[in-house]
mmCIF file of C-alpha atoms in Angstrom:
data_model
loop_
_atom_site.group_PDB
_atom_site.id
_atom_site.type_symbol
_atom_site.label_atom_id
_atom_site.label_comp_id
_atom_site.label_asym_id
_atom_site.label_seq_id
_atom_site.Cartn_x
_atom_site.Cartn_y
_atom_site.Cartn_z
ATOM 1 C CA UNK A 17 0.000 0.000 0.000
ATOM 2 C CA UNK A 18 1.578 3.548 -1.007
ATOM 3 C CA UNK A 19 1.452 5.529 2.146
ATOM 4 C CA UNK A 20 1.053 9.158 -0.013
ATOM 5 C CA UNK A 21 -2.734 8.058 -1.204
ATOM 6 C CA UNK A 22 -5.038 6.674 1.733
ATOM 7 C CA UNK A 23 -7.043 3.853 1.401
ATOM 8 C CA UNK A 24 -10.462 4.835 1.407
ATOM 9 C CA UNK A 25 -12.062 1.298 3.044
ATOM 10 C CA UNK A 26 -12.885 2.386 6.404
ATOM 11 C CA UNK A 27 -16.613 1.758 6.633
ATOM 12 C CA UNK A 28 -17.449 1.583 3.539
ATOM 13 C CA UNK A 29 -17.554 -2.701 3.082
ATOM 14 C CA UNK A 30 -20.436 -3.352 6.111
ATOM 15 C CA UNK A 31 -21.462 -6.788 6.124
ATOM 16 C CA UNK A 32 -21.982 -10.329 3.902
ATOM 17 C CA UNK A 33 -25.324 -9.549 2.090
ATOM 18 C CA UNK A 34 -25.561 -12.368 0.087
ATOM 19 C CA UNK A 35 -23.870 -15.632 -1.118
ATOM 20 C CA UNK A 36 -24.158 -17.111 -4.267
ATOM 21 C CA UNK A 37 -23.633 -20.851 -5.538
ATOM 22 C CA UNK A 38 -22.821 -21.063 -9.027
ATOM 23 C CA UNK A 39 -23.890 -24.529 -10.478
ATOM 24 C CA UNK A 40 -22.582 -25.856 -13.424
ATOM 25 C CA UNK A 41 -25.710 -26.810 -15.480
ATOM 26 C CA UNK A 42 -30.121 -26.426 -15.173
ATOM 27 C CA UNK A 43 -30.296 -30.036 -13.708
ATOM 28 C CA UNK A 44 -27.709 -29.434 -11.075
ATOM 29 C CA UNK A 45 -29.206 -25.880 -10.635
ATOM 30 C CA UNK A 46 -32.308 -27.872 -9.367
ATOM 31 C CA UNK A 47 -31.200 -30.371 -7.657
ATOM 32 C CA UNK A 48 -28.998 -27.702 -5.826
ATOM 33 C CA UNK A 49 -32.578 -25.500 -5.352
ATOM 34 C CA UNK A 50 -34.707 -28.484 -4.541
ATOM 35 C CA UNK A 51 -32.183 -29.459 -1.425
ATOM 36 C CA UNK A 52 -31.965 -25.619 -0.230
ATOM 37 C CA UNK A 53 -35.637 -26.104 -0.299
ATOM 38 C CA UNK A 54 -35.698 -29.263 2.031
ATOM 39 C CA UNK A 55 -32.576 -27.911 4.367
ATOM 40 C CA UNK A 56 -33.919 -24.608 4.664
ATOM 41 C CA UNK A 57 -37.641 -24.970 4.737
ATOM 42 C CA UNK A 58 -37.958 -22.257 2.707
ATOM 43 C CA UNK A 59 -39.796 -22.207 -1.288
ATOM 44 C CA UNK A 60 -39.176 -18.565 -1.417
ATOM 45 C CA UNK A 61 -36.683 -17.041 -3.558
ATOM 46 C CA UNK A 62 -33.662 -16.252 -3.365
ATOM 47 C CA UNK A 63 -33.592 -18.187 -0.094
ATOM 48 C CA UNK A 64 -33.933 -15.277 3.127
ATOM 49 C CA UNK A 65 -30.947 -16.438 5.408
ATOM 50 C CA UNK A 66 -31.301 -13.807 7.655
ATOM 51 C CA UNK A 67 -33.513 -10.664 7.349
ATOM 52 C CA UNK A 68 -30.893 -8.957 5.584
ATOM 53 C CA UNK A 69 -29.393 -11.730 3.623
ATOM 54 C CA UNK A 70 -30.006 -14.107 1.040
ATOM 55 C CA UNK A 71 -28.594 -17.295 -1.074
ATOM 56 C CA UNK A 72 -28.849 -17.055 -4.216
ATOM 57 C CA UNK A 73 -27.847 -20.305 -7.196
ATOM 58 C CA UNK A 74 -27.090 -19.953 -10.731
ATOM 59 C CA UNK A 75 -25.757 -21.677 -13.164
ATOM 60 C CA UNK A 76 -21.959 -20.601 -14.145
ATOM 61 C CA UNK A 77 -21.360 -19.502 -17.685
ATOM 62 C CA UNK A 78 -18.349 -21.732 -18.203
ATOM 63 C CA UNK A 79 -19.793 -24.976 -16.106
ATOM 64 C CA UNK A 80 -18.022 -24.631 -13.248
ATOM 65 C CA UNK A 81 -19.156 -24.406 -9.536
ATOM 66 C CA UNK A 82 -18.295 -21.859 -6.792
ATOM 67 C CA UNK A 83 -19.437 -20.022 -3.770
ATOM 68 C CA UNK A 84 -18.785 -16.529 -3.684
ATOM 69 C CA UNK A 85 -20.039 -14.053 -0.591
ATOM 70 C CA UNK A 86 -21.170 -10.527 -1.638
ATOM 71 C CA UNK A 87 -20.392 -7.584 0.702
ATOM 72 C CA UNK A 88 -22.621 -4.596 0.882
ATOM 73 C CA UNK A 89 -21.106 -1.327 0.047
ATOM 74 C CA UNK A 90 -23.489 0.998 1.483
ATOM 75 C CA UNK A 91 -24.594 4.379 -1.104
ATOM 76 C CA UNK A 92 -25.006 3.717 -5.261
ATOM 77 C CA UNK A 93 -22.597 2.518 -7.910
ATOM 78 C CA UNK A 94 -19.998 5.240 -7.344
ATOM 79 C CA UNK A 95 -18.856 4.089 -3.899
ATOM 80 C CA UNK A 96 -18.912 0.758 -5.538
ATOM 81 C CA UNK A 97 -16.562 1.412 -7.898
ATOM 82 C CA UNK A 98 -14.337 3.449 -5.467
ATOM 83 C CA UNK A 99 -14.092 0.504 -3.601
ATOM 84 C CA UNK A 100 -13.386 -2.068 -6.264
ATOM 85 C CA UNK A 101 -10.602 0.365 -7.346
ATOM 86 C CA UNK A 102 -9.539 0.949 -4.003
ATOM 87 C CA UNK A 103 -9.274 -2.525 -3.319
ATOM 88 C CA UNK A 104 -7.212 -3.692 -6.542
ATOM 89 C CA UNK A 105 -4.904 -0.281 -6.307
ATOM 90 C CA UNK A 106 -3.954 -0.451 -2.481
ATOM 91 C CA UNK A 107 -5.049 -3.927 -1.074
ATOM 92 C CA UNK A 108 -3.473 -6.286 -3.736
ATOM 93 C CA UNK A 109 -6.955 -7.614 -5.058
ATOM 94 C CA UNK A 110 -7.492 -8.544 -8.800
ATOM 95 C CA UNK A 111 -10.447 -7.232 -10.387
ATOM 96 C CA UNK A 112 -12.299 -10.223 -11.800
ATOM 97 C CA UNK A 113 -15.534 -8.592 -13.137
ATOM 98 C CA UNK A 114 -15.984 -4.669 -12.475
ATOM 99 C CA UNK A 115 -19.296 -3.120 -11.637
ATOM 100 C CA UNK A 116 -22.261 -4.174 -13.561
ATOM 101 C CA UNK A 117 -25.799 -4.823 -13.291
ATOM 102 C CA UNK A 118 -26.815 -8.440 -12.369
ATOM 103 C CA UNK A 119 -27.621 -11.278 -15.242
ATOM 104 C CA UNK A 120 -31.491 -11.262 -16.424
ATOM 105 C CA UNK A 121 -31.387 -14.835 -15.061
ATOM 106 C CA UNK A 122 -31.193 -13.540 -11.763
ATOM 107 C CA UNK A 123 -34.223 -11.548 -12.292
ATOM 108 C CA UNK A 124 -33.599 -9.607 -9.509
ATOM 109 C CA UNK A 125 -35.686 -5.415 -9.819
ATOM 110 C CA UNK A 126 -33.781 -2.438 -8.258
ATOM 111 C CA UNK A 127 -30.958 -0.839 -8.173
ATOM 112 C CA UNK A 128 -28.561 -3.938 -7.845
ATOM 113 C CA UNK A 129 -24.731 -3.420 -8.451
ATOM 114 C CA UNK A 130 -22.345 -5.857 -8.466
ATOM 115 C CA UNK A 131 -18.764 -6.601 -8.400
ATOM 116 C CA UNK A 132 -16.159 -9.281 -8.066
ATOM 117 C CA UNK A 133 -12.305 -9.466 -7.577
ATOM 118 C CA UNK A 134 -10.117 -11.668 -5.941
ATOM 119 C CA UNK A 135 -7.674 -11.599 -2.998
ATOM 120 C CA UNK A 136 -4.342 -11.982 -2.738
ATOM 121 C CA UNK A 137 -4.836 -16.095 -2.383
ATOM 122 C CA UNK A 138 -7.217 -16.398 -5.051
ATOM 123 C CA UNK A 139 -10.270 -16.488 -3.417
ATOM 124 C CA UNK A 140 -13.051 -14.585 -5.664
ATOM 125 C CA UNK A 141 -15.490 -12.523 -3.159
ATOM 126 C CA UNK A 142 -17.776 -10.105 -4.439
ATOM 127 C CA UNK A 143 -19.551 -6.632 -3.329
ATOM 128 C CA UNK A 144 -22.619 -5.369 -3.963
ATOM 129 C CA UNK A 145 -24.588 -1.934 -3.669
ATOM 130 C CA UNK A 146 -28.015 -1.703 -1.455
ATOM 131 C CA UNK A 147 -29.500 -4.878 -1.934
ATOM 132 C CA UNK A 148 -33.164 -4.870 -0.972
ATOM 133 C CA UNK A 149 -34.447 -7.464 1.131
ATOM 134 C CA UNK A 150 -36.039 -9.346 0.431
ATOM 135 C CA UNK A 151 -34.781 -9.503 -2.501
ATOM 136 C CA UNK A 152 -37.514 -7.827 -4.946
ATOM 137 C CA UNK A 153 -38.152 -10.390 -8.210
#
């Protein structure tokens, strides 16, 4: 981290918001759904973890499967993209997809933002701007 320029992270990542399994095809998409179902009790969707959380599954472009946890970055697309940029310029984090509205296969309505990079190990984590909960389909 250059110690002229200030990283500008302090309260600005505030908690997990959501995390998303990424299935590699539609069968295993609902299998994956139908056990959520059974483990969670729960036929709504995205499944409410807590009242300010969700899990979300879709079905990877490139057939692979993963879990990523989304952090909420609290205020609109601009703080979101001051952190992703904070975070690959200061903190050693690769971007791995910048800001961007979700899928249409998510089919989730607002003013969802997302983002995803990766940390110095590897490990892809995402953020995400004001998520409504629940989530509003």
């Amino acid at each position: 981290m250059q110690a002229s320029t200030p990283s500008i992270l302090k309260g600005k990542v505030s908690r997990p918001a959501m995390i998303e399994l990424g299935v590699a095809d539609a069968a295993q998409l609902t299998k994956t759904k139908t056990f959520y179902e059974a483990l969670l009790s729960e036929k709504k969707y995205p499944y409410p973890l807590l009242t300010d959380m969700s899990l979300l599954c879709v079905v990877t472009a490139d057939g692979s499967t993963h879990t990523t946890i989304y952090w909420e970055v609290p205020g609109n697309g601009v703080e979101l993209k001051s952190v992703y940029d904070d975070l690959i310029e200061y903190h050693g984090c690769g971007g791995v997809k910048p800001p961007h509205k979700p899928p249409k296969e998510m089919m989730i309505k607002g003013d969802l933002e997302l983002a995803t990079l990766a940390d110095a190990a590897g490990n892809v984590f995402g953020l995400m701007i004001n998520p409504s909960y629940p989530f509003v389909r």
